Coordinates of C-alpha atoms in Angstrom, one line a residue:
X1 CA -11.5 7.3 -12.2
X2 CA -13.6 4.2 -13.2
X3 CA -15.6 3.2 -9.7
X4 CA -17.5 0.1 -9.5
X5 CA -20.3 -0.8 -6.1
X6 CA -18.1 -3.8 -4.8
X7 CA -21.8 -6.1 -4.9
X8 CA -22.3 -5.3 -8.5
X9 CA -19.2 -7.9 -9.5
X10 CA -19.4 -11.3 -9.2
X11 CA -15.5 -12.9 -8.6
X12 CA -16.2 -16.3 -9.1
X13 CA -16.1 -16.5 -12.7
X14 CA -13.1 -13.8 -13.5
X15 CA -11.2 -15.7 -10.6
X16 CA -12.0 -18.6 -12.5
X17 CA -10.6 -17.2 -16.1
X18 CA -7.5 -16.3 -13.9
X19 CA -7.1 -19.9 -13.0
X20 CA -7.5 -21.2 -16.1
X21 CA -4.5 -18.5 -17.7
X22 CA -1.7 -18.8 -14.3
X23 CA -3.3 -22.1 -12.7
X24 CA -3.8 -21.9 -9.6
X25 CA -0.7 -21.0 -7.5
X26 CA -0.8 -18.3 -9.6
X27 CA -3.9 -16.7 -8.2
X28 CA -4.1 -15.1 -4.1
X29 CA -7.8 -15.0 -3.2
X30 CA -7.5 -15.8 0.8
X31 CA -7.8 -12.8 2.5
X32 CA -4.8 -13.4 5.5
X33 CA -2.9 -14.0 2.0
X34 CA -4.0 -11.0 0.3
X35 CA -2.7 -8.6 3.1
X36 CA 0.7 -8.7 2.0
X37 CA -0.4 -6.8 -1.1
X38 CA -2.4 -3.9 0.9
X39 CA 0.3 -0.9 0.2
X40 CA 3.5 -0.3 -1.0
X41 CA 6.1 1.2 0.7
X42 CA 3.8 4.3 2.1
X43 CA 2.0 2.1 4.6
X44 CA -0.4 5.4 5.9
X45 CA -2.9 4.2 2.8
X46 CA -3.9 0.7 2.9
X47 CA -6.7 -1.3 0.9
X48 CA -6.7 -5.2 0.5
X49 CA -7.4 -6.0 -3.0
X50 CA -9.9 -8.9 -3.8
X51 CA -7.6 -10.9 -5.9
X52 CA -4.0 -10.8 -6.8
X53 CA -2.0 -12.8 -9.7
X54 CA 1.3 -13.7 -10.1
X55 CA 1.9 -14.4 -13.9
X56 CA 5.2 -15.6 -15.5
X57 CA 5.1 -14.6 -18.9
X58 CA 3.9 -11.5 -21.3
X59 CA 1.5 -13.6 -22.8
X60 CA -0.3 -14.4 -19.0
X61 CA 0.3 -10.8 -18.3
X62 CA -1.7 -10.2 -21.6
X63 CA -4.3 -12.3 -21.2
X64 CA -5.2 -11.3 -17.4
X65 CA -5.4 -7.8 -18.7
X66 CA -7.8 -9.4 -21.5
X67 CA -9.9 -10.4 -18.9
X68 CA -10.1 -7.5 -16.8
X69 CA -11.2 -5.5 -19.8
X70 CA -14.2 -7.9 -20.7
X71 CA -15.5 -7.5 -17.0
X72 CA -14.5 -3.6 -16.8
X73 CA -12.7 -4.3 -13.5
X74 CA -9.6 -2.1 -13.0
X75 CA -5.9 -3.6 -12.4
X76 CA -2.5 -2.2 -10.8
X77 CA 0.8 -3.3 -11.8
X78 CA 3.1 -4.3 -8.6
X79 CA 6.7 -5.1 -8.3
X80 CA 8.6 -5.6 -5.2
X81 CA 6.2 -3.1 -3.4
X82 CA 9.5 -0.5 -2.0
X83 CA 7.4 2.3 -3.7
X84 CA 7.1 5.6 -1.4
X85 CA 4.3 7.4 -3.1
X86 CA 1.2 4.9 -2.8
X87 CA 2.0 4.2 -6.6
X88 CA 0.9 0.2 -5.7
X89 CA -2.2 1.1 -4.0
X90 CA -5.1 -1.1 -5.0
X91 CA -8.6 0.5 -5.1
X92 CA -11.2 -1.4 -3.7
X93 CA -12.7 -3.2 -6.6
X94 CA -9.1 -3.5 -8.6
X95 CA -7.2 -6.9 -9.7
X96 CA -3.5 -6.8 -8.5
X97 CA -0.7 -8.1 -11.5
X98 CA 2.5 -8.8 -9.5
X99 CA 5.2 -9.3 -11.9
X100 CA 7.3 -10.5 -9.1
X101 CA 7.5 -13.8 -10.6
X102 CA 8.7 -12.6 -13.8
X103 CA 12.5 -12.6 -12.5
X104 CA 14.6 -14.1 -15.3
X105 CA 17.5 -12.1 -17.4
X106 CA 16.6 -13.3 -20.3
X107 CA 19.8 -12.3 -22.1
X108 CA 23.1 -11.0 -21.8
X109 CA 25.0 -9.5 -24.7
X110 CA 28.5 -7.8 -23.3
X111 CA 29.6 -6.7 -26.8
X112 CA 27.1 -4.2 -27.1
X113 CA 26.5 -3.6 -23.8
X114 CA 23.1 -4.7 -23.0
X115 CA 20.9 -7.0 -20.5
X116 CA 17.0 -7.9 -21.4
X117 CA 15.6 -8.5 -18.0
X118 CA 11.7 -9.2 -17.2
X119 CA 10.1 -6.9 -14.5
X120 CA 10.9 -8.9 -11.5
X121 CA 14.5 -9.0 -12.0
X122 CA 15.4 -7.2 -8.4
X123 CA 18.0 -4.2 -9.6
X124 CA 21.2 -5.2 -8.0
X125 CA 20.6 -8.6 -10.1
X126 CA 21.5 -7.0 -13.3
X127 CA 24.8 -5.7 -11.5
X128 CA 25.8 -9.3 -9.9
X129 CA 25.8 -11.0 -13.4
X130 CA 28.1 -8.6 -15.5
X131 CA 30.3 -7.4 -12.6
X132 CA 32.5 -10.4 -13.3
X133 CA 33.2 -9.6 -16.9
X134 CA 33.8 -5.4 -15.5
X135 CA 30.5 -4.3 -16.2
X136 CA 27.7 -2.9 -13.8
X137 CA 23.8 -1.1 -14.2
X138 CA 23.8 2.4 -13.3
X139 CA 20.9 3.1 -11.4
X140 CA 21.0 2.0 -8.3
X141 CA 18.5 3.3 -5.9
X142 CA 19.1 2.8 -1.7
X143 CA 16.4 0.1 -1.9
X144 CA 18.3 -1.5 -5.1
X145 CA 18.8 -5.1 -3.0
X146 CA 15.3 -5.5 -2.7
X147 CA 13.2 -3.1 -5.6
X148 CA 12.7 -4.7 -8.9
X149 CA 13.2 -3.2 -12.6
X150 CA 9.8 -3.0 -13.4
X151 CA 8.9 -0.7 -10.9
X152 CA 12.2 1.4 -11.8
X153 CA 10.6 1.7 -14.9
X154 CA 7.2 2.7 -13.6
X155 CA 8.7 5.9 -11.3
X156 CA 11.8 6.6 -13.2
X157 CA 14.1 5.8 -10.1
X158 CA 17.3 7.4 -9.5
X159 CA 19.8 6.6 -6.9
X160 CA 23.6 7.7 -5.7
X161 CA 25.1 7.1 -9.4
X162 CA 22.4 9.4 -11.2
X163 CA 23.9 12.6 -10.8
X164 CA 27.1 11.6 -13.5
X165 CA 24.9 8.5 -15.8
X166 CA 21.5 10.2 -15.2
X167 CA 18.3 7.8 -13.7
X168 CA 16.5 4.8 -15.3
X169 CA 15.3 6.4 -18.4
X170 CA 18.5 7.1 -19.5
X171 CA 19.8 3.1 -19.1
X172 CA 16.2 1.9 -21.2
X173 CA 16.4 1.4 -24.8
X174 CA 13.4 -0.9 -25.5
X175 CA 10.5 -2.6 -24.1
X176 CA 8.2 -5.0 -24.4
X177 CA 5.1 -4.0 -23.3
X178 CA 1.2 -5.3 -22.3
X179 CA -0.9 -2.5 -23.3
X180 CA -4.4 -1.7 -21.4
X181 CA -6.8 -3.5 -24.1
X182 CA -4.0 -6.8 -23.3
X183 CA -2.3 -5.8 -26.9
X184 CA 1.4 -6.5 -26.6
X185 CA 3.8 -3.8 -28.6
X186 CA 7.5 -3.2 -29.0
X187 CA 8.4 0.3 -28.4
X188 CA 11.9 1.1 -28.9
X189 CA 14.9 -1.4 -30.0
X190 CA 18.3 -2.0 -28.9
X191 CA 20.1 1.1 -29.9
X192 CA 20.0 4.8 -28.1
X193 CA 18.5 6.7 -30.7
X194 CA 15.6 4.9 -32.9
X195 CA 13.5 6.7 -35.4
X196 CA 10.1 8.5 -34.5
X197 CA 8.3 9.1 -30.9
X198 CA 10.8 8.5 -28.0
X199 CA 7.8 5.5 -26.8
X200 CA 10.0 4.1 -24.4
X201 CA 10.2 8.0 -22.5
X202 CA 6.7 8.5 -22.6
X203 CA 6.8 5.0 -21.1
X204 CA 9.3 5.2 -18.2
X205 CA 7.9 7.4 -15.3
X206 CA 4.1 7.1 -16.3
X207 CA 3.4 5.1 -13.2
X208 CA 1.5 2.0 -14.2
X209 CA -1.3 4.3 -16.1
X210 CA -0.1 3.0 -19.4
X211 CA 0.5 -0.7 -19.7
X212 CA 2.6 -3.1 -17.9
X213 CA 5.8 -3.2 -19.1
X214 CA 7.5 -7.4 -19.1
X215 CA 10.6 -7.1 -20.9
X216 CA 12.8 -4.1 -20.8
X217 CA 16.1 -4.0 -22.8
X218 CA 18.8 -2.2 -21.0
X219 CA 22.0 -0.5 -21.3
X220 CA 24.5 -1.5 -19.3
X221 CA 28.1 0.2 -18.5
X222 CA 31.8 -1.0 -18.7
X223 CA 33.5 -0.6 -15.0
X224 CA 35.8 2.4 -14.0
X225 CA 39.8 1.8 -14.1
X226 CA 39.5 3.7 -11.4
X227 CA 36.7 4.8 -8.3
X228 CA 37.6 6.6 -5.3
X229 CA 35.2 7.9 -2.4
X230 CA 35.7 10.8 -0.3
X231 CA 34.1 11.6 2.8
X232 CA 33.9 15.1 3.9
X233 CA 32.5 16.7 7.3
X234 CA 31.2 19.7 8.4
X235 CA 30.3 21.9 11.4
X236 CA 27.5 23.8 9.1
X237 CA 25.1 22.4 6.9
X238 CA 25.5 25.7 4.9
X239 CA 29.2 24.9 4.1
X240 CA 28.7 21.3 3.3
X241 CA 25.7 22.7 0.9
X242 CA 28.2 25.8 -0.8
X243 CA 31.4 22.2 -1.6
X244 CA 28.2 21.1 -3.7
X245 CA 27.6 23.8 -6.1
X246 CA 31.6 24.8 -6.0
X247 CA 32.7 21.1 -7.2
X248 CA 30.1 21.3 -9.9
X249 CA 30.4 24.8 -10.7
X250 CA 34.5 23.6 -11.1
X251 CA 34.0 21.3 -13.9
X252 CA 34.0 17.9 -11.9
X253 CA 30.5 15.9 -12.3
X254 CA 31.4 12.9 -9.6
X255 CA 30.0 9.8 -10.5
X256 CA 27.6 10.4 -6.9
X257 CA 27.8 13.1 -4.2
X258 CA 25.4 12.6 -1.1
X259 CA 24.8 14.3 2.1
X260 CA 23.6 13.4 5.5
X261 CA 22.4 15.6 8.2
X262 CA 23.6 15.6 11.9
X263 CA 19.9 13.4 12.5
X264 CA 20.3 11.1 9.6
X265 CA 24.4 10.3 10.5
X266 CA 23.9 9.4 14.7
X267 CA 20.5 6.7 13.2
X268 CA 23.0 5.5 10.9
X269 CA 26.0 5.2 13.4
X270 CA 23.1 3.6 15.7
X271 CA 22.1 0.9 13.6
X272 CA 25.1 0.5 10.9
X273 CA 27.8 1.3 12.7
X274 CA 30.3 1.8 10.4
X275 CA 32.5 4.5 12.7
X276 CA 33.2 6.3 10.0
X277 CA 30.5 9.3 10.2
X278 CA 31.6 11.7 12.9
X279 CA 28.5 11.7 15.3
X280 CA 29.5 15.6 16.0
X281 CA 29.4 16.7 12.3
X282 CA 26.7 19.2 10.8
X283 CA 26.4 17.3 7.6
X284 CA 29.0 15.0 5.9
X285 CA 29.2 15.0 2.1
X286 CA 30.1 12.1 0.4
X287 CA 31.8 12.2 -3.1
X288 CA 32.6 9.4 -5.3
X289 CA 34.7 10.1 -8.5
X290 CA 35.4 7.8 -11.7
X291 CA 37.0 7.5 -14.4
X292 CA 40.5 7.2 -15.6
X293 CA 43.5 7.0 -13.0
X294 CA 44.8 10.1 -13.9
X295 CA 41.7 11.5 -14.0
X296 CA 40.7 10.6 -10.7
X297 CA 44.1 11.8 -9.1
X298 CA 43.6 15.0 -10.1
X299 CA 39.6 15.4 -9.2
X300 CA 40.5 14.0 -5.7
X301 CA 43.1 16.9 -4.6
X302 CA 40.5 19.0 -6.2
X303 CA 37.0 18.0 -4.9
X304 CA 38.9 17.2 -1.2
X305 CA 40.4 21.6 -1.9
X306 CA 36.9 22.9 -2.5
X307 CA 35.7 21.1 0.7
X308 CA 38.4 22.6 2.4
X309 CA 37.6 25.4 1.5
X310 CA 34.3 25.4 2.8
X311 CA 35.8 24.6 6.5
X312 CA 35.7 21.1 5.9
X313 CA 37.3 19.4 9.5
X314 CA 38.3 16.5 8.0
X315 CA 38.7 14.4 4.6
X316 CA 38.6 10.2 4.1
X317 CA 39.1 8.7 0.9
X318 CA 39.0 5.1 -0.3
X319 CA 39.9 3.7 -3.2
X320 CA 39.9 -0.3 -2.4
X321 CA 36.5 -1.7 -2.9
X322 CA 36.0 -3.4 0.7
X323 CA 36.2 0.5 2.0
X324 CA 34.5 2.4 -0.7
X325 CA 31.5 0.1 0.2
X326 CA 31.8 0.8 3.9
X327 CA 31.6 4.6 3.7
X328 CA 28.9 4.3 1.4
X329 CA 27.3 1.6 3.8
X330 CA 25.6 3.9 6.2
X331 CA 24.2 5.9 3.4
X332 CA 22.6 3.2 1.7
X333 CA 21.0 2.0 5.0
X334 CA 19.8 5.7 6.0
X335 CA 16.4 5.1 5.6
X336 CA 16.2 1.6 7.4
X337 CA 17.9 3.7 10.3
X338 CA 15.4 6.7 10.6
X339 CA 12.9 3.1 11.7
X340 CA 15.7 2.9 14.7
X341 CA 15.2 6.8 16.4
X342 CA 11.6 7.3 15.6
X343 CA 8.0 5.2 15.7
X344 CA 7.3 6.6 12.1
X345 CA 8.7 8.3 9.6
X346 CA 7.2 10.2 6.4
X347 CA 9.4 10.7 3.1
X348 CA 9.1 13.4 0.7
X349 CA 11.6 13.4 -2.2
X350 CA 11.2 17.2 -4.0
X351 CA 13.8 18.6 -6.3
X352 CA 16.3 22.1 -6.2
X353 CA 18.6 23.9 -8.4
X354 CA 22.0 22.8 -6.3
X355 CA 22.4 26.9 -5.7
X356 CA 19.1 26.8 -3.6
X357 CA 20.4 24.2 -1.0
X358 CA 21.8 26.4 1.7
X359 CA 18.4 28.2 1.8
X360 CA 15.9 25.0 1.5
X361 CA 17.9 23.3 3.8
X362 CA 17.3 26.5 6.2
X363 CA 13.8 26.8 5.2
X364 CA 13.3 23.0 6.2
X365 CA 14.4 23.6 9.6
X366 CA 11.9 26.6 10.1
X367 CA 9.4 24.2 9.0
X368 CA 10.5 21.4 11.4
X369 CA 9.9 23.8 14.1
X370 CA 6.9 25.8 12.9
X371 CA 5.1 21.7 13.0
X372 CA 7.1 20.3 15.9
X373 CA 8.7 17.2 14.0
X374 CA 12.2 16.5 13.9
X375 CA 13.3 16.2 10.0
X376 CA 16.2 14.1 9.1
X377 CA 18.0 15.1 5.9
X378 CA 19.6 12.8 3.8
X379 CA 19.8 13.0 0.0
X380 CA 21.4 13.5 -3.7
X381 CA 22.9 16.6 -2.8
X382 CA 24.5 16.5 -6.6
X383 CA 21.4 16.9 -8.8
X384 CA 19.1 18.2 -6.0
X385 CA 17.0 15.3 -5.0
X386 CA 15.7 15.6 -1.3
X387 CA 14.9 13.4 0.6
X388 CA 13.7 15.0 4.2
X389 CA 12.3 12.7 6.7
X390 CA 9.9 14.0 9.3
X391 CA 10.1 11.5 12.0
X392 CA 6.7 11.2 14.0
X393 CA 4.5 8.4 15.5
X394 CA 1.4 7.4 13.9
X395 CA -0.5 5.7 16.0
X396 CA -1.2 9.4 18.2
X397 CA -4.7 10.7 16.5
X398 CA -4.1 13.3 14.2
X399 CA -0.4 13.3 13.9
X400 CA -0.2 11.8 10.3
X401 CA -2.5 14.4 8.9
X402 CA 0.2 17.5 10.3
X403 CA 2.8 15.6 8.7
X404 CA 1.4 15.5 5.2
X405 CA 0.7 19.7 5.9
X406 CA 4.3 19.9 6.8
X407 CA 5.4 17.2 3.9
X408 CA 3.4 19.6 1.0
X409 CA 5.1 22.5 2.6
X410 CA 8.0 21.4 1.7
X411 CA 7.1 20.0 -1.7
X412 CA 5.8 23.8 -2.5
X413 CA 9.1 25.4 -1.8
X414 CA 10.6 23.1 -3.9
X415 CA 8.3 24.1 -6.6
X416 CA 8.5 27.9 -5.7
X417 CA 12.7 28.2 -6.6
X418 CA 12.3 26.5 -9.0
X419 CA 12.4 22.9 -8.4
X420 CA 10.1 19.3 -8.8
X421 CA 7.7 17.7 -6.5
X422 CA 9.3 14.4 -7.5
X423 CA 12.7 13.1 -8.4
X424 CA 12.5 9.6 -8.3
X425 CA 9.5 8.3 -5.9
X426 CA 6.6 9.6 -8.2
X427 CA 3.7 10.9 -7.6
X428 CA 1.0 8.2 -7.2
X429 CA -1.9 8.7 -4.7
X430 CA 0.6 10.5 -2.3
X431 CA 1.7 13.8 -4.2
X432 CA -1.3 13.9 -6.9
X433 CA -3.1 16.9 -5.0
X434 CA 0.1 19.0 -5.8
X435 CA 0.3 18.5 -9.3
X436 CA -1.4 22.2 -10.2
X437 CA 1.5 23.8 -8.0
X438 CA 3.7 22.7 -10.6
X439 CA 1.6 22.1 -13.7
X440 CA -0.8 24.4 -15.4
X441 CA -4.3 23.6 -16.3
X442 CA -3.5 23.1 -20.2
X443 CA -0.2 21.6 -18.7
X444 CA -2.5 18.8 -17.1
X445 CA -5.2 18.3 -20.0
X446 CA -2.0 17.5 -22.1
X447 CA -0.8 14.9 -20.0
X448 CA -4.0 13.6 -19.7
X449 CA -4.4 13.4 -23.6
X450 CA -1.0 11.2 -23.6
X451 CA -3.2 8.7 -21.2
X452 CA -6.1 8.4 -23.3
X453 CA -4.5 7.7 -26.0
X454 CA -3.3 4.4 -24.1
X455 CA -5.6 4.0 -21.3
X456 CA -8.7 5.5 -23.1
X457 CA -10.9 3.3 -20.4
X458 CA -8.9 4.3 -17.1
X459 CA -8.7 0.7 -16.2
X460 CA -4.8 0.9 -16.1
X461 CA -4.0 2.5 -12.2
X462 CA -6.8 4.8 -11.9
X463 CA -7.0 7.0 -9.3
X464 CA -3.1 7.9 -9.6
X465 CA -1.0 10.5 -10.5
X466 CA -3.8 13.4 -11.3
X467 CA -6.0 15.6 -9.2
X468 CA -9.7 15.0 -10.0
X469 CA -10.6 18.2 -8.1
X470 CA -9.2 20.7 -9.1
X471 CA -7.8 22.4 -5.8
X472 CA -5.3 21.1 -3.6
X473 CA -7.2 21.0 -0.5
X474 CA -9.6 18.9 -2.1
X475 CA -7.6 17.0 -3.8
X476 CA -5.9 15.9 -0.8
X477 CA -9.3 15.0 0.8
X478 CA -9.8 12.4 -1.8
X479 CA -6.2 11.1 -1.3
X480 CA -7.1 9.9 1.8
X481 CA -10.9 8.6 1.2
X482 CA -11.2 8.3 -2.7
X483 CA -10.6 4.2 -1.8
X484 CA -13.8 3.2 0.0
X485 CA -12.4 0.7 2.8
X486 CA -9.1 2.3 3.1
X487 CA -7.7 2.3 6.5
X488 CA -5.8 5.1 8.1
X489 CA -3.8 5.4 10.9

């Protein structure tokens, strides 16, 4: 990680280049202003950068990266700021570029299904203007009313839909892209399968450590005939976890299947209200299928007999839009609703096999109880994607330190049957430190390789996604004090 002695660089003059490129609405220097821009979505880290800018186009993205080079200062690309894993988190002597500005589709073109968006474009955006002509974006994370594309591309976000039409790699066919030197490239094109290196995967999921991407060319997807949502409860989280691997294991990929824990469906009844979770229930599955009519006929009296099965007490569905979107209301606002029954909360988002869920989910609760944190459980039960919750209160000393113990338990049994540290939040400063439980040492170096290639001067996001040290314990030292200045609390 390139470090810098805060007195050894003089602002005025690169604040002044900055000027000259955006002008000057385009450039936060006030401190009270620059507080908005201290974390992302993991508030435990915090660290107020010296200067933020707000450029419009590629080429002011270009040249502010220009400048950073020629004074060796480092810079971190910021979108919306929803992300979990302190992927936004400036370092102390680091320029902030928040593409948030950059919020234009810049073209539409429904006969061959595609949208070219800059990085500000919020996700649902995409969604609002080709619904009307039956056509929609797949990935849709819970945040997607208020997360931007741009950081979708930087952490490879999922969401409910990315069990059956996979996560945002999978909807990205070309970008545009501001390289760490301020070179601007094209990497990929506007069909799925270009000649030579897959540029745009290495791309998607790398977290800011290789460019800045300002104009990404997606795929988007023709509507449904038909979508109908079922909801399913339990008096066990065990049977609600076996209706998952039996309704894949049966041949039906819904287009999303989610579950809720007892904890996660009373905050969301609290705050939502939508009176259609039973406050009793273990765990309530939710299942949404697609695709022709026929199709769908015959997958509901299926998927609702597996659950059934499994001692599910009762079924819902909905196939009108107005109630499809309210059972999937409270699941969308689950996060938002763990703010309403506890002071804090702490998210971890590992991966299973589906087959595992029963026993991680049992596991989970032994860990709840070995640290004395309740954990809320509410997650992509189809492709495996946790997302436990471990509800605390931050401002008692000491307490946020057990809860990342307890949060790296439970990213090591993910990695221990066979799963991911990360399924859509990335890694960041958060999870860095737990890289070598997944990754060998040549596994590493490798990845490393790939950055030098693009980031040869680690000016791009340094400090993110890697281990310096090479154990845990001390990686996880430096996650917390590798920023000089960073508050905790």
């Amino acid at each position: 990680m390139l470090t810098q002695d805060k007195k050894q660089i003089n602002w005025k003059p690169i604040i002044k280049k900055f000027i000259a490129v955006i002008g000057e609405k385009g450039v936060v220097k006030r401190k009270e202003e620059l507080l908005t821009y201290e974390c992302d979505g993991l508030t435990s880290y915090r660290q107020t950068p010296p200067v933020a800018v707000l450029p419009r186009t590629t080429e002011q993205v270009a040249e502010v990266v220009k400048i950073c080079n020629q004074y060796s200062v480092p810079f971190i690309a910021r979108g919306s700021g929803t992300g979990l894993s302190g992927g936004a988190l400036p370092s102390e002597n680091s320029v902030l570029i928040v593409t948030a500005l950059m919020r234009e589709i810049l073209s539409i073109d429904l006969r061959n299904h595609l949208a070219v968006v800059q990085p500000g474009v919020i996700n649902s955006w995409v969604t609002q203007a080709v619904s009307g002509a039956g056509f929609y974006f797949a990935p849709d994370p819970s945040s997607q009313i208020i997360c931007s594309i741009g950081g979708n591309i930087a952490e490879n976000s999922g969401g409910v839909h990315c069990l059956k039409y996979g996560v945002t790699t999978n909807h990205v066919l070309g970008l545009k892209l501001v390289l760490p030197d301020g070179s601007i490239v094209d990497v990929g094109g506007q069909i799925p399968e270009m000649p030579g290196y897959d540029l745009p995967g290495v791309f998607v999921g790398s977290e800011g450590t290789l460019g800045i991407a300002t104009e990404i060319t997606l795929k988007i997807l023709k509507s449904a005939e038909s979508i109908c949502v079922l909801l399913a409860d339990f008096n066990t989280v065990n049977a609600a976890a076996a209706s998952v691997s039996d309704i894949i294991s049966a041949g039906i990929i819904p287009a999303g299947m989610e579950m809720m824990d007892n904890i996660s469906i009373n905050a969301v009844e609290d705050v939502v209200a939508t009176n259609c979770y039973p406050r009793d229930a273990a765990a309530i599955l939710l299942v949404e299928i697609d695709g022709l009519d026929v199709e769908v006929a015959v997958n509901k009296q299926r998927v609702a007999g597996i659950c059934q099965k499994n001692g599910a007490r009762n079924i819902t569905s909905a196939t009108d839009p107005e109630t499809r979107l309210k059972l999937w209301k409270g699941r969308k606002a689950a996060f938002a609703a763990a703010g309403h029954i506890s002071p804090d909360y702490y998210v971890q988002d590992g991966v299973i096999p589906r087959t595992q869920l029963p026993y991680v989910l049992k596991e989970i609760e032994a860990i709840s109880q070995k640290y004395g944190y309740r954990i809320a459980n509410v997650f992509h039960a189809g492709d495996g994607n946790l997302h436990p919750l471990i509800l605390f209160n931050k401002s008692v000393a000491g307490e946020f330190e057990k809860v990342e113990e307890a949060g790296g338990e439970i990213l090591k049994l993910c990695v221990k049957v066979g799963g991911s540290i990360s399924g859509e939040h990335g890694i960041g400063a958060d999870k860095k430190c737990y890289m070598p439980d997944m990754f060998s040492q040549a596994d590493l170096e490798t990845m490393q390789w790939v950055k030098q290639v693009f980031n040869p001067r680690g000016l791009a996001n340094p400090g993110k996604i890697f281990p310096t040290p090479r154990t845990c314990g001390e990686a996880a030292k430096v996650s917390i004090q590798q920023f000089a200045g960073v508050e905790r609390f």
